[in-house]
Backbone atoms as SQL, in Angstrom:
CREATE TABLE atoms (id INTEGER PRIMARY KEY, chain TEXT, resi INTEGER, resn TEXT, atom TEXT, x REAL, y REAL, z REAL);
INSERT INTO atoms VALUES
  (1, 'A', 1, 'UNK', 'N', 0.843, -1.187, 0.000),
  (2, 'A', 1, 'UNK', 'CA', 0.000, 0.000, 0.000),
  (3, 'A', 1, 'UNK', 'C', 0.879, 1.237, 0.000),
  (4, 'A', 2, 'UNK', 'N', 0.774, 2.029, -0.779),
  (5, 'A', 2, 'UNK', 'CA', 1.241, 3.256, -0.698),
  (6, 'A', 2, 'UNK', 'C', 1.134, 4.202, -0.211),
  (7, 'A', 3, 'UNK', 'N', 1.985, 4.993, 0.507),
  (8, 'A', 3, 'UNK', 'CA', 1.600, 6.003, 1.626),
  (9, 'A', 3, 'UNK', 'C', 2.518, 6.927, 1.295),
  (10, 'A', 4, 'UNK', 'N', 1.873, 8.095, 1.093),
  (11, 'A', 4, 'UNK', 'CA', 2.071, 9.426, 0.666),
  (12, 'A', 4, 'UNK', 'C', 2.484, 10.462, 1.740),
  (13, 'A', 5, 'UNK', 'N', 3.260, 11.526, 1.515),
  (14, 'A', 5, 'UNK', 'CA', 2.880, 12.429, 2.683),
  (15, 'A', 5, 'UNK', 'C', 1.665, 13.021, 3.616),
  (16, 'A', 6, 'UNK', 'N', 0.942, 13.256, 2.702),
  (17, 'A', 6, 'UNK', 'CA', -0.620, 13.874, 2.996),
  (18, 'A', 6, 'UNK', 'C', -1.403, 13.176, 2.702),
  (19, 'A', 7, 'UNK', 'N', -2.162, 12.835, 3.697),
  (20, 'A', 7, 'UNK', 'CA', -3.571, 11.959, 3.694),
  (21, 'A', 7, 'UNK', 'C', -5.163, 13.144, 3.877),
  (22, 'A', 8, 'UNK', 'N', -6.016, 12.863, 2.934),
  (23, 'A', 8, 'UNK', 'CA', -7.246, 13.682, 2.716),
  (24, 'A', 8, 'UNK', 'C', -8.445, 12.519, 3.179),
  (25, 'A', 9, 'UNK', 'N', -8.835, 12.830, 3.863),
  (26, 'A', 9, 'UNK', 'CA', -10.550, 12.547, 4.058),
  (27, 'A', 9, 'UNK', 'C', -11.248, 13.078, 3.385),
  (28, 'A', 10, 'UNK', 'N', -12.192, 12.347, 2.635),
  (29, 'A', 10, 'UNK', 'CA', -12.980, 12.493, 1.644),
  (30, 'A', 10, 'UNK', 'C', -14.731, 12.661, 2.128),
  (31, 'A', 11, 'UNK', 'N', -15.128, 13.631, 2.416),
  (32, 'A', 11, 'UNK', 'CA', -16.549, 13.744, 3.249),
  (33, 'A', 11, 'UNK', 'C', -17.808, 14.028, 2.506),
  (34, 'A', 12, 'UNK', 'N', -18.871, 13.053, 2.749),
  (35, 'A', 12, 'UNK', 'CA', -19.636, 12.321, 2.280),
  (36, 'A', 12, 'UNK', 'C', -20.485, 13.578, 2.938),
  (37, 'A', 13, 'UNK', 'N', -22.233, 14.108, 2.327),
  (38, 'A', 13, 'UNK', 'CA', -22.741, 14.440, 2.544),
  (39, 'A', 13, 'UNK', 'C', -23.853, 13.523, 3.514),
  (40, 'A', 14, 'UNK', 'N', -24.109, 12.774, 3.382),
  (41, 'A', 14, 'UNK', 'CA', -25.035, 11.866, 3.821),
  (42, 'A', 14, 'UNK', 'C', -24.256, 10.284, 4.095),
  (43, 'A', 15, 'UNK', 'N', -24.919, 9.193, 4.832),
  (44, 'A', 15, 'UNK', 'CA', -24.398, 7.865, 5.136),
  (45, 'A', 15, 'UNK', 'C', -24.133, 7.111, 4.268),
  (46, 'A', 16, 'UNK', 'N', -25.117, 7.317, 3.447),
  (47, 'A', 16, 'UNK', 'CA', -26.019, 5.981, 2.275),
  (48, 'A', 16, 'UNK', 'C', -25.192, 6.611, 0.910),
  (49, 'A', 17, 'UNK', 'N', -24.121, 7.449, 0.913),
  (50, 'A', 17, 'UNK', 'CA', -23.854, 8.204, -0.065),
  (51, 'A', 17, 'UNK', 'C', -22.448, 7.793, -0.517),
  (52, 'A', 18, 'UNK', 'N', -22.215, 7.180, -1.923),
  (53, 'A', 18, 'UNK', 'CA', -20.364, 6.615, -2.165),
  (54, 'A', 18, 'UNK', 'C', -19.862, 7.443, -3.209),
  (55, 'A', 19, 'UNK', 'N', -18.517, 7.943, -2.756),
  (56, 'A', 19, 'UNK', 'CA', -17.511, 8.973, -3.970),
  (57, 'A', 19, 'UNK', 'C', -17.268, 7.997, -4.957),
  (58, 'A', 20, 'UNK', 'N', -17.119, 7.888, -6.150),
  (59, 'A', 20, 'UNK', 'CA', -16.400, 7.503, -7.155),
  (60, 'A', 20, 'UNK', 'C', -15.933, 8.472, -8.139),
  (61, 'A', 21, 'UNK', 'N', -14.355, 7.660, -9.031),
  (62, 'A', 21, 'UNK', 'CA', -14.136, 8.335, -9.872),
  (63, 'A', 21, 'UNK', 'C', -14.945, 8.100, -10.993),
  (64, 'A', 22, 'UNK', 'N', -14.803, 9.475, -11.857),
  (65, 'A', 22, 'UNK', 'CA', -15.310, 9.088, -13.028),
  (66, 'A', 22, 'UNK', 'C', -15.147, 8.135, -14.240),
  (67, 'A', 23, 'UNK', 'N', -15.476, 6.920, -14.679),
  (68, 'A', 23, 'UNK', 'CA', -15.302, 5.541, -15.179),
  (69, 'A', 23, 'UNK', 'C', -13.961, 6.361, -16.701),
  (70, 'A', 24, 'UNK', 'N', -14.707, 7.422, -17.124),
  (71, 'A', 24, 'UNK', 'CA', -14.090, 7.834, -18.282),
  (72, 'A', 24, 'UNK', 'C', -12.811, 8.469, -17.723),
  (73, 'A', 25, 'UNK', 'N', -12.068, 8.503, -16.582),
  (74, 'A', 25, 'UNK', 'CA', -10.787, 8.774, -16.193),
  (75, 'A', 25, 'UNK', 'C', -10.037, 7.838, -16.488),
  (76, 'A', 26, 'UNK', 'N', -10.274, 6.824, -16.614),
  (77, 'A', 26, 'UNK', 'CA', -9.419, 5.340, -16.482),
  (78, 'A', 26, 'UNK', 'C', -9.760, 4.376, -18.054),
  (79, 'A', 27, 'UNK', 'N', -10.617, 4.696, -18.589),
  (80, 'A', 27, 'UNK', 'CA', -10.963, 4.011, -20.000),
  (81, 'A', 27, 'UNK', 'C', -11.970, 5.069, -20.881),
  (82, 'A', 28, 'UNK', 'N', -11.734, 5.066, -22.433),
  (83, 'A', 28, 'UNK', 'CA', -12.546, 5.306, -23.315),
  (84, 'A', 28, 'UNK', 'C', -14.083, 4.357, -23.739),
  (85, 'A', 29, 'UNK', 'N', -13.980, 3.396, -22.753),
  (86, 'A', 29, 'UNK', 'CA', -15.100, 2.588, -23.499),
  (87, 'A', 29, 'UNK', 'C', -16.321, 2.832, -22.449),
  (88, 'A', 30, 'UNK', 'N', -17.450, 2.527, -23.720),
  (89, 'A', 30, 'UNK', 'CA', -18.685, 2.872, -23.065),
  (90, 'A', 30, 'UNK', 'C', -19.275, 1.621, -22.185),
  (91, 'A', 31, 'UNK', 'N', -19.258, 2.135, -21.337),
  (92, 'A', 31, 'UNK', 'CA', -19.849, 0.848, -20.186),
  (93, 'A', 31, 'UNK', 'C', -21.442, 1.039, -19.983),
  (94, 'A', 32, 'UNK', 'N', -22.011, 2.020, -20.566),
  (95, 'A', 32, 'UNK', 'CA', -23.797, 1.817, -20.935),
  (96, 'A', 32, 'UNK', 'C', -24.049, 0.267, -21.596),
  (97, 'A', 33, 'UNK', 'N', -23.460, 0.014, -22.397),
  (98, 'A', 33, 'UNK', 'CA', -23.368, -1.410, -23.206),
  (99, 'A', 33, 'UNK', 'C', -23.749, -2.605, -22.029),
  (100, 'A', 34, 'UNK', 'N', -22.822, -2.441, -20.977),
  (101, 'A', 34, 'UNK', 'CA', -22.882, -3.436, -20.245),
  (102, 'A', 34, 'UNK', 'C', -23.886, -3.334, -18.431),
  (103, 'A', 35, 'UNK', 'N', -25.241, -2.055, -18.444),
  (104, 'A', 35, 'UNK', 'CA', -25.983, -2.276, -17.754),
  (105, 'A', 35, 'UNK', 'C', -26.337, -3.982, -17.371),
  (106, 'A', 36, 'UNK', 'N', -26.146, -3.977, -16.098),
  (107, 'A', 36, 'UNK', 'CA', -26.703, -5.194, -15.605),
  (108, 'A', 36, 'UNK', 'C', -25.957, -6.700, -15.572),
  (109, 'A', 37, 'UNK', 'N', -24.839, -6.378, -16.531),
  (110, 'A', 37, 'UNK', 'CA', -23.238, -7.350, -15.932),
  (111, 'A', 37, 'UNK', 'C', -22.570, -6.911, -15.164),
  (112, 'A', 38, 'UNK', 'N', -22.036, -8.008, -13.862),
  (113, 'A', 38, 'UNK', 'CA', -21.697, -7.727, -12.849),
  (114, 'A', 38, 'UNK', 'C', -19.619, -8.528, -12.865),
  (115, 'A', 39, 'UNK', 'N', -19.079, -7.469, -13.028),
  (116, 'A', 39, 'UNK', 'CA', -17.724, -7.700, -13.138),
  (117, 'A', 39, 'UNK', 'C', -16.865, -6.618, -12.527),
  (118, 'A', 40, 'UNK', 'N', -15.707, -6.930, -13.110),
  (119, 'A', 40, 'UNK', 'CA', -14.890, -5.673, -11.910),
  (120, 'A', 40, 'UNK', 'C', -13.435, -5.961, -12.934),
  (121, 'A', 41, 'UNK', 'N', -12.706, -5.322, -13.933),
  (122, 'A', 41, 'UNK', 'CA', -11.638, -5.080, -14.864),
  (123, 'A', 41, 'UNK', 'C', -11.087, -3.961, -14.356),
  (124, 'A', 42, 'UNK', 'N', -9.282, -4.126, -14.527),
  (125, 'A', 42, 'UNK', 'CA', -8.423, -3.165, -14.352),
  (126, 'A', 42, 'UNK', 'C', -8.690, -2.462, -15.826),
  (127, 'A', 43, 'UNK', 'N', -8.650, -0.828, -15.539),
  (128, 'A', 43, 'UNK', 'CA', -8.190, -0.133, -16.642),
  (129, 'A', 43, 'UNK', 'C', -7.191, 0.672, -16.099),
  (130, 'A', 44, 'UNK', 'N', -6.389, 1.544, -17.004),
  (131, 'A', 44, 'UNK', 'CA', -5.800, 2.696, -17.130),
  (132, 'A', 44, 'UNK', 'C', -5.972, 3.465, -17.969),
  (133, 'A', 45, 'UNK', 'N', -5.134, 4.648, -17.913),
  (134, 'A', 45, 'UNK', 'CA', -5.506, 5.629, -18.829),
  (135, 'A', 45, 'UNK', 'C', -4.619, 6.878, -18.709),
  (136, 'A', 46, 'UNK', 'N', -3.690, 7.489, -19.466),
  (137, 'A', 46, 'UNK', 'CA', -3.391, 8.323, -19.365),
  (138, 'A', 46, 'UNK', 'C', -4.222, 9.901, -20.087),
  (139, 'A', 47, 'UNK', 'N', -4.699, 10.800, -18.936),
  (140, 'A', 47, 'UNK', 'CA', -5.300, 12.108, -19.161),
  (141, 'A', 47, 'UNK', 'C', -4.429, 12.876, -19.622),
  (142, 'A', 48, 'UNK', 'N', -5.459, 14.053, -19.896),
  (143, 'A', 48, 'UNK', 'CA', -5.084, 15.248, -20.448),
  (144, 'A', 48, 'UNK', 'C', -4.351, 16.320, -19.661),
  (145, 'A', 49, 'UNK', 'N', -4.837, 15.513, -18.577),
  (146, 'A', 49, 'UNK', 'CA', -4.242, 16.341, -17.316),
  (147, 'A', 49, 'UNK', 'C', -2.661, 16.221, -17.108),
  (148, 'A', 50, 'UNK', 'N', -2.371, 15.084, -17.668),
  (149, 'A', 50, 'UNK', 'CA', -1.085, 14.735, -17.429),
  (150, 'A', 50, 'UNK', 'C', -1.274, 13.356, -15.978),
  (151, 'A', 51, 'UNK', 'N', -2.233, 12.987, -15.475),
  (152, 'A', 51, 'UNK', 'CA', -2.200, 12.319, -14.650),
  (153, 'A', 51, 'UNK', 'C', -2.641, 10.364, -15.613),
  (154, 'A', 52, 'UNK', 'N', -2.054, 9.635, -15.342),
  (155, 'A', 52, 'UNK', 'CA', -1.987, 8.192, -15.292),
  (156, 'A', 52, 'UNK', 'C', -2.713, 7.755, -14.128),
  (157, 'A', 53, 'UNK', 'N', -3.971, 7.339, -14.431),
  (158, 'A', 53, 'UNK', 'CA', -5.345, 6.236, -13.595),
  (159, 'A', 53, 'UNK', 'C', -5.141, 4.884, -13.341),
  (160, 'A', 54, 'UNK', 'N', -4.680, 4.430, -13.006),
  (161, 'A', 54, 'UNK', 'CA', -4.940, 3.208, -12.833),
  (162, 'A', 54, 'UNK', 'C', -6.141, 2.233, -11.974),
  (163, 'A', 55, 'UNK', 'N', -7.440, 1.652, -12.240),
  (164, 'A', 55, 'UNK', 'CA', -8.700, 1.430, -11.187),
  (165, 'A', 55, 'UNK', 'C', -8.983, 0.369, -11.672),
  (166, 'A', 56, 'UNK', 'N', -9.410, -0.621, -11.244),
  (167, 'A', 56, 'UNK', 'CA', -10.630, -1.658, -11.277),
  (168, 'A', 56, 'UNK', 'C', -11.752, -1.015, -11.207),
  (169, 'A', 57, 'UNK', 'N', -12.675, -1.076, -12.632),
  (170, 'A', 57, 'UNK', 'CA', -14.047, -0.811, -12.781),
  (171, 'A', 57, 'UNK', 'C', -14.851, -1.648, -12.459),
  (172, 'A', 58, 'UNK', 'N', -15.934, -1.212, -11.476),
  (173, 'A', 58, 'UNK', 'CA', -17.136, -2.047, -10.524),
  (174, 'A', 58, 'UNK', 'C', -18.359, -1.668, -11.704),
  (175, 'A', 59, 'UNK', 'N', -19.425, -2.865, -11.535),
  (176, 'A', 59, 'UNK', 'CA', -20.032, -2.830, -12.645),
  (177, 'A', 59, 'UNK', 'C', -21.389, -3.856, -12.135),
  (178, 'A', 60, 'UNK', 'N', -22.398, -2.988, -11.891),
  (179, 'A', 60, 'UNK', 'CA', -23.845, -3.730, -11.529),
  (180, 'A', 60, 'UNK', 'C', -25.375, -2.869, -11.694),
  (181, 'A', 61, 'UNK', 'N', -25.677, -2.540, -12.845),
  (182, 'A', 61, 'UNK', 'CA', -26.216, -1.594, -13.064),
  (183, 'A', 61, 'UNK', 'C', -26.087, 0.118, -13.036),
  (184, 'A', 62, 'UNK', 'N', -24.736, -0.367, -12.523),
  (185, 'A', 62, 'UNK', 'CA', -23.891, 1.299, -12.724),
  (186, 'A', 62, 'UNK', 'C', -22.270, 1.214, -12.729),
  (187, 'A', 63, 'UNK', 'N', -21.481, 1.795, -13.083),
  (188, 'A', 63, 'UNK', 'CA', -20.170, 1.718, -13.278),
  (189, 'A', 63, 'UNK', 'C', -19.803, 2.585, -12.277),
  (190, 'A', 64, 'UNK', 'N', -18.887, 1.721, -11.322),
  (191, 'A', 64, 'UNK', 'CA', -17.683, 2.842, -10.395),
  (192, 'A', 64, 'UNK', 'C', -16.553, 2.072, -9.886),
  (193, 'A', 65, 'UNK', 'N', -15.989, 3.076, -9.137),
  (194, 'A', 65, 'UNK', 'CA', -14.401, 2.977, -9.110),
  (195, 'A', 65, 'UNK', 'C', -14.469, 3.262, -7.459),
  (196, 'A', 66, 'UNK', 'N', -13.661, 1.856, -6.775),
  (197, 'A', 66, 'UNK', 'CA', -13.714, 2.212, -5.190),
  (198, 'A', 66, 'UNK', 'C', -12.475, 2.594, -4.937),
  (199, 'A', 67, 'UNK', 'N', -11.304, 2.173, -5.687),
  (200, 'A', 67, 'UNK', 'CA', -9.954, 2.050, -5.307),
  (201, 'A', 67, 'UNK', 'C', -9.136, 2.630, -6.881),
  (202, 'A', 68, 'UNK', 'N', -8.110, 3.047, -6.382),
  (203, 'A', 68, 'UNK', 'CA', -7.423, 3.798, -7.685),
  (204, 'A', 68, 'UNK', 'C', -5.737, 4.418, -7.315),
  (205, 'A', 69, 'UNK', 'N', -4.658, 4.630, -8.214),
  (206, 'A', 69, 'UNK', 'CA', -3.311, 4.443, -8.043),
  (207, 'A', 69, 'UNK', 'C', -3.582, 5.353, -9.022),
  (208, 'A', 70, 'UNK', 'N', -2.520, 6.983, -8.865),
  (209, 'A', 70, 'UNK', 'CA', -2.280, 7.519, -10.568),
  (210, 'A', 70, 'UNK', 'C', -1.076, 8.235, -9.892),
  (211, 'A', 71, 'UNK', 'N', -0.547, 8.430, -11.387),
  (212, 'A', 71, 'UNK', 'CA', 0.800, 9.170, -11.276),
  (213, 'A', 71, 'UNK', 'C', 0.967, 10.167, -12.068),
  (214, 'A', 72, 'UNK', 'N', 1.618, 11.385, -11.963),
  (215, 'A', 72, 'UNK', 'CA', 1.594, 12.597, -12.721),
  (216, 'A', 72, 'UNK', 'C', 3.301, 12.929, -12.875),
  (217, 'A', 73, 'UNK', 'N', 4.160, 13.083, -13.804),
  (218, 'A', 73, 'UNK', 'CA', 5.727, 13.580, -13.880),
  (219, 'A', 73, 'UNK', 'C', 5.723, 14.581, -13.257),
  (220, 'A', 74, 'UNK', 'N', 5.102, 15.458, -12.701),
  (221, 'A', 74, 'UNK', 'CA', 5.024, 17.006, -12.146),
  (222, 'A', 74, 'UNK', 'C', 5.083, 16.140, -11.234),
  (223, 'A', 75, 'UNK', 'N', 3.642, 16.069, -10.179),
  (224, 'A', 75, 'UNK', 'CA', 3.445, 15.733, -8.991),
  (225, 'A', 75, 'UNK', 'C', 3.456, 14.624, -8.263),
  (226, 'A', 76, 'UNK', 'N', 4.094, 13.880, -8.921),
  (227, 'A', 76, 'UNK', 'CA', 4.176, 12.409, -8.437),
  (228, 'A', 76, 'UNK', 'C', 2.947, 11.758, -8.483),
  (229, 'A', 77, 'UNK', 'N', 3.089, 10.823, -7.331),
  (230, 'A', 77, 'UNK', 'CA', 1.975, 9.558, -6.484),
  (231, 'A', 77, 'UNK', 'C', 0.721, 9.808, -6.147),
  (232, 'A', 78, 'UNK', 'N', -0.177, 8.803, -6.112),
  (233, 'A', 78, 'UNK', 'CA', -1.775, 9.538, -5.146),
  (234, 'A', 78, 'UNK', 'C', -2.576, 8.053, -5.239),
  (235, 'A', 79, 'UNK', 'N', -3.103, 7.600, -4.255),
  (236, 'A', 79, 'UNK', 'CA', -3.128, 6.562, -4.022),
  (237, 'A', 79, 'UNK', 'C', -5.337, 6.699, -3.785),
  (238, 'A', 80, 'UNK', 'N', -6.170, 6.446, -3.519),
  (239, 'A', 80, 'UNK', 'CA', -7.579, 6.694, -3.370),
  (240, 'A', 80, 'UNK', 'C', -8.458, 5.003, -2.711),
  (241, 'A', 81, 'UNK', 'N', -8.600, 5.283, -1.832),
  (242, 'A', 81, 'UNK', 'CA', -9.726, 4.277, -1.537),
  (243, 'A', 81, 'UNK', 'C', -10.864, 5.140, -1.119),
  (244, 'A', 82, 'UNK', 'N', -11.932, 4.997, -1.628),
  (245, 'A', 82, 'UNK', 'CA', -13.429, 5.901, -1.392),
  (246, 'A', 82, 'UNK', 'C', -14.209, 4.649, -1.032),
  (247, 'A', 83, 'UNK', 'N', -13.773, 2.981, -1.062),
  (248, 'A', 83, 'UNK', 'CA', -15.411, 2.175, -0.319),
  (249, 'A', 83, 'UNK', 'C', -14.861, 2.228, 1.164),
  (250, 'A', 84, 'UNK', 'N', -13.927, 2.710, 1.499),
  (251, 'A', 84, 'UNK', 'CA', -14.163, 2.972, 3.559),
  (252, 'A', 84, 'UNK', 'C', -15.238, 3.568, 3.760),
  (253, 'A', 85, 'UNK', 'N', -15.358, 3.621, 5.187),
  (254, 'A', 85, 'UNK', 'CA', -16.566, 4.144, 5.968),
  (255, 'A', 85, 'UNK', 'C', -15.968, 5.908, 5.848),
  (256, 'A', 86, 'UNK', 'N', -14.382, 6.320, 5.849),
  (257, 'A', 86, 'UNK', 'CA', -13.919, 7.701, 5.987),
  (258, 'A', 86, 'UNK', 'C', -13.074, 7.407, 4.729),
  (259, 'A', 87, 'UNK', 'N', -13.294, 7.353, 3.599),
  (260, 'A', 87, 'UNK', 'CA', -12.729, 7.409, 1.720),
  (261, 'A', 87, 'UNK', 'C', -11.666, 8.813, 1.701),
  (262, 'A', 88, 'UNK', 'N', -10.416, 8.119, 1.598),
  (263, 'A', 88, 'UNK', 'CA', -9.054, 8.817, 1.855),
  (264, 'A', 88, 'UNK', 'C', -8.749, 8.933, 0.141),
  (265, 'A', 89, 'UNK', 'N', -7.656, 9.711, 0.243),
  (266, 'A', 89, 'UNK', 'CA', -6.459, 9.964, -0.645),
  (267, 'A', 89, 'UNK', 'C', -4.977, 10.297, -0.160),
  (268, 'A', 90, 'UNK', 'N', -4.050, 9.189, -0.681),
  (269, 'A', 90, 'UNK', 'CA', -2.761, 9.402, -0.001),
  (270, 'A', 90, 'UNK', 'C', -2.192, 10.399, -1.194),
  (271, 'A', 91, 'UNK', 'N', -1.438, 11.275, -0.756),
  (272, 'A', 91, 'UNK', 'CA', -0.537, 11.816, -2.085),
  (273, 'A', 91, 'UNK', 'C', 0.504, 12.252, -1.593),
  (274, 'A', 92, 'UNK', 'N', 1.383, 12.441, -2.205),
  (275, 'A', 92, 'UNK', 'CA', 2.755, 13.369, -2.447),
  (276, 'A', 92, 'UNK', 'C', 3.033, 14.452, -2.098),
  (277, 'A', 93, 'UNK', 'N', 1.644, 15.481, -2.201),
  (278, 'A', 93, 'UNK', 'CA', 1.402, 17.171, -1.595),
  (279, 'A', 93, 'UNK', 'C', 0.033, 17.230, -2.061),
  (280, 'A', 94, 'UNK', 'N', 0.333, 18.730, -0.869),
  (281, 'A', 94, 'UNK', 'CA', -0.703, 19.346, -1.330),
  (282, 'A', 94, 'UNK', 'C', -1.256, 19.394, -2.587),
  (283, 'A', 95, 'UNK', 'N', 0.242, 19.912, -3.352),
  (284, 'A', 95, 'UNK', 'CA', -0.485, 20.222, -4.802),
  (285, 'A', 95, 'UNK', 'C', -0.953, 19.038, -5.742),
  (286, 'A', 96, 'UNK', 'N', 0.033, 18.098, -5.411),
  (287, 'A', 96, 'UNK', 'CA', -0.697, 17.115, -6.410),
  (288, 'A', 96, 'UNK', 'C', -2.280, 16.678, -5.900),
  (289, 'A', 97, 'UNK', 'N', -2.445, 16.541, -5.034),
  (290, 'A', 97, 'UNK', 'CA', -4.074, 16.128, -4.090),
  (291, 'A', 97, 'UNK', 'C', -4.793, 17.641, -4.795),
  (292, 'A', 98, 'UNK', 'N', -4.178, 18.982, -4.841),
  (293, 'A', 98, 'UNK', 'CA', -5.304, 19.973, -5.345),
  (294, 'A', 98, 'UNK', 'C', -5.400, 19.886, -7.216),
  (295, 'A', 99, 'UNK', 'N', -4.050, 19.271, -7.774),
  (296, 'A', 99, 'UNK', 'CA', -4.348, 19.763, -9.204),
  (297, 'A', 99, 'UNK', 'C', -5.003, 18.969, -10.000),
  (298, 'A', 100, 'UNK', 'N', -5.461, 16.831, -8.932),
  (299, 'A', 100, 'UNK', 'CA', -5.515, 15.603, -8.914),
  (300, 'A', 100, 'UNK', 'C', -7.190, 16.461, -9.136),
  (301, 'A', 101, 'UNK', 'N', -7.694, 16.822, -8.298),
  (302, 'A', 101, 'UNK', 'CA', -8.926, 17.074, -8.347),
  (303, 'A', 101, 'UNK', 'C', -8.962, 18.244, -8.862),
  (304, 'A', 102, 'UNK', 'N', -8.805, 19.178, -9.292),
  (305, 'A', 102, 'UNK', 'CA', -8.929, 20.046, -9.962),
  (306, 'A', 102, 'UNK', 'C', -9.717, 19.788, -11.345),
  (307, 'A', 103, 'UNK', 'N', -8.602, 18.544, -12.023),
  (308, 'A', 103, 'UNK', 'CA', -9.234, 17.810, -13.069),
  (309, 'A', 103, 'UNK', 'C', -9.598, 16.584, -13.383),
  (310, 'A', 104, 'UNK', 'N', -10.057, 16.292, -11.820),
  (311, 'A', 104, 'UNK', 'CA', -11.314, 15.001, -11.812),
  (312, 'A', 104, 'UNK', 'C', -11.939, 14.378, -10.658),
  (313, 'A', 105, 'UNK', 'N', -12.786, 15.075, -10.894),
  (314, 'A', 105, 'UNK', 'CA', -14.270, 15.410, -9.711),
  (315, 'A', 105, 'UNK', 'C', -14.680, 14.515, -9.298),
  (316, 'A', 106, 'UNK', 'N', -14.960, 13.892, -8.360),
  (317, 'A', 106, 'UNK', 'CA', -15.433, 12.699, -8.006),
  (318, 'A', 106, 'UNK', 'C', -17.014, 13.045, -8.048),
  (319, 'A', 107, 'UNK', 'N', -17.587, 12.120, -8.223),
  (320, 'A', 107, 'UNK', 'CA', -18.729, 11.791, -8.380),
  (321, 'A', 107, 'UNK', 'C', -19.299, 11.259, -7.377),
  (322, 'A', 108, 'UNK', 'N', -21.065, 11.479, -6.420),
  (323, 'A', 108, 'UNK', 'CA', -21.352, 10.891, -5.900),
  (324, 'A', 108, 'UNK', 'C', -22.796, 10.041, -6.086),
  (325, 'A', 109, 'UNK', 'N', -23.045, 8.730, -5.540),
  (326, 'A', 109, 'UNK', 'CA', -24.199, 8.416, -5.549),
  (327, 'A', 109, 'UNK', 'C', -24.151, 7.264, -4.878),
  (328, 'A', 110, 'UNK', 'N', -25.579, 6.795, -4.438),
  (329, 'A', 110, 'UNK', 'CA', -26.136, 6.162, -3.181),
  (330, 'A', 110, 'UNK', 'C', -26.459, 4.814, -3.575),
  (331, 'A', 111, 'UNK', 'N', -25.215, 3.956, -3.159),
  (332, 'A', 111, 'UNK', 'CA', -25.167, 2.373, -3.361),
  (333, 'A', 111, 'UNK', 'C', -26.680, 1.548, -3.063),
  (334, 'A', 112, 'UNK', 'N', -27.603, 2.548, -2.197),
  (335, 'A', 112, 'UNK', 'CA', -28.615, 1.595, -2.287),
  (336, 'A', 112, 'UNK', 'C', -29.525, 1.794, -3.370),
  (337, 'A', 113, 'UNK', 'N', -29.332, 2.728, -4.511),
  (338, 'A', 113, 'UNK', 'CA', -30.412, 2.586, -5.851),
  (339, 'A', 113, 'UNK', 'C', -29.975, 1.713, -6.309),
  (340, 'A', 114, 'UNK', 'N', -29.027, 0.809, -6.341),
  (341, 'A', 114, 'UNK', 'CA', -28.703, 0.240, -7.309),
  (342, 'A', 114, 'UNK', 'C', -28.860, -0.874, -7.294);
C-alpha cells in the first residue's frame, strides 16, 4: 500500500452516499453497453491532465471505481480508496491532491439505488 505524505478525508454528505471516480478517467469505453453485468476489470488511462489512472471498474447496473493508483511527472503519487466508511487519498502534496482534483471530480451516488 502506498503512503504518501498527505492523507485527505474524503466527506460524504449523507451515510447511504459513495464517492467515485469518473469511469471515463481510467478508460474510453462505453460501459452503458454493459448495464446489468456484474464484473470488476483493471483499466488505465493516461489524461489530459497529465495524470496516469490506474482502477478496477465495478459494474452492476452502474459503473464505479472504489480504489485507484495515478501518477503525474510534475506531482508524483496519489493513491484513493473511497469504499471505507472515511474514503481517503494518499498523495505526495498538497499540490498534487489539489491539481488531482482540480481535473477530476469525483462523483457521488447512493449504493442503495442500485
Amino acid at each position: 500500500m502506498y503512503s504518501g505524505d498527505v492523507k485527505k478525508i474524503i466527506e460524504c454528505e449523507h451515510s447511504d452516499e459513495i464517492m467515485t471516480l469518473n469511469v471515463e478517467d481510467v478508460t474510453d469505453l462505453n460501459f452503458d453497453e454493459f448495464v446489468g453485468s456484474q464484473f470488476e476489470i483493471e483499466y488505465s488511462k493516461l489524461n489530459q491532465s497529465g495524470w496516469i489512472i490506474k482502477a478496477f471498474i465495478k459494474n452492476d447496473y452502474y459503473s464505479w471505481i472504489e480504489k485507484f493508483t495515478a501518477f503525474h511527472l510534475t506531482y508524483g503519487c496519489l493513491e484513493g480508496d473511497l469504499s471505507l466508511e472515511d474514503p481517503y487519498i494518499n498523495c505526495d502534496s498538497e499540490e498534487a491532491y489539489n491539481h488531482f482534483l482540480k481535473h477530476h471530480k469525483f462523483r457521488v451516488f447512493c449504493k442503495g439505488n442500485i
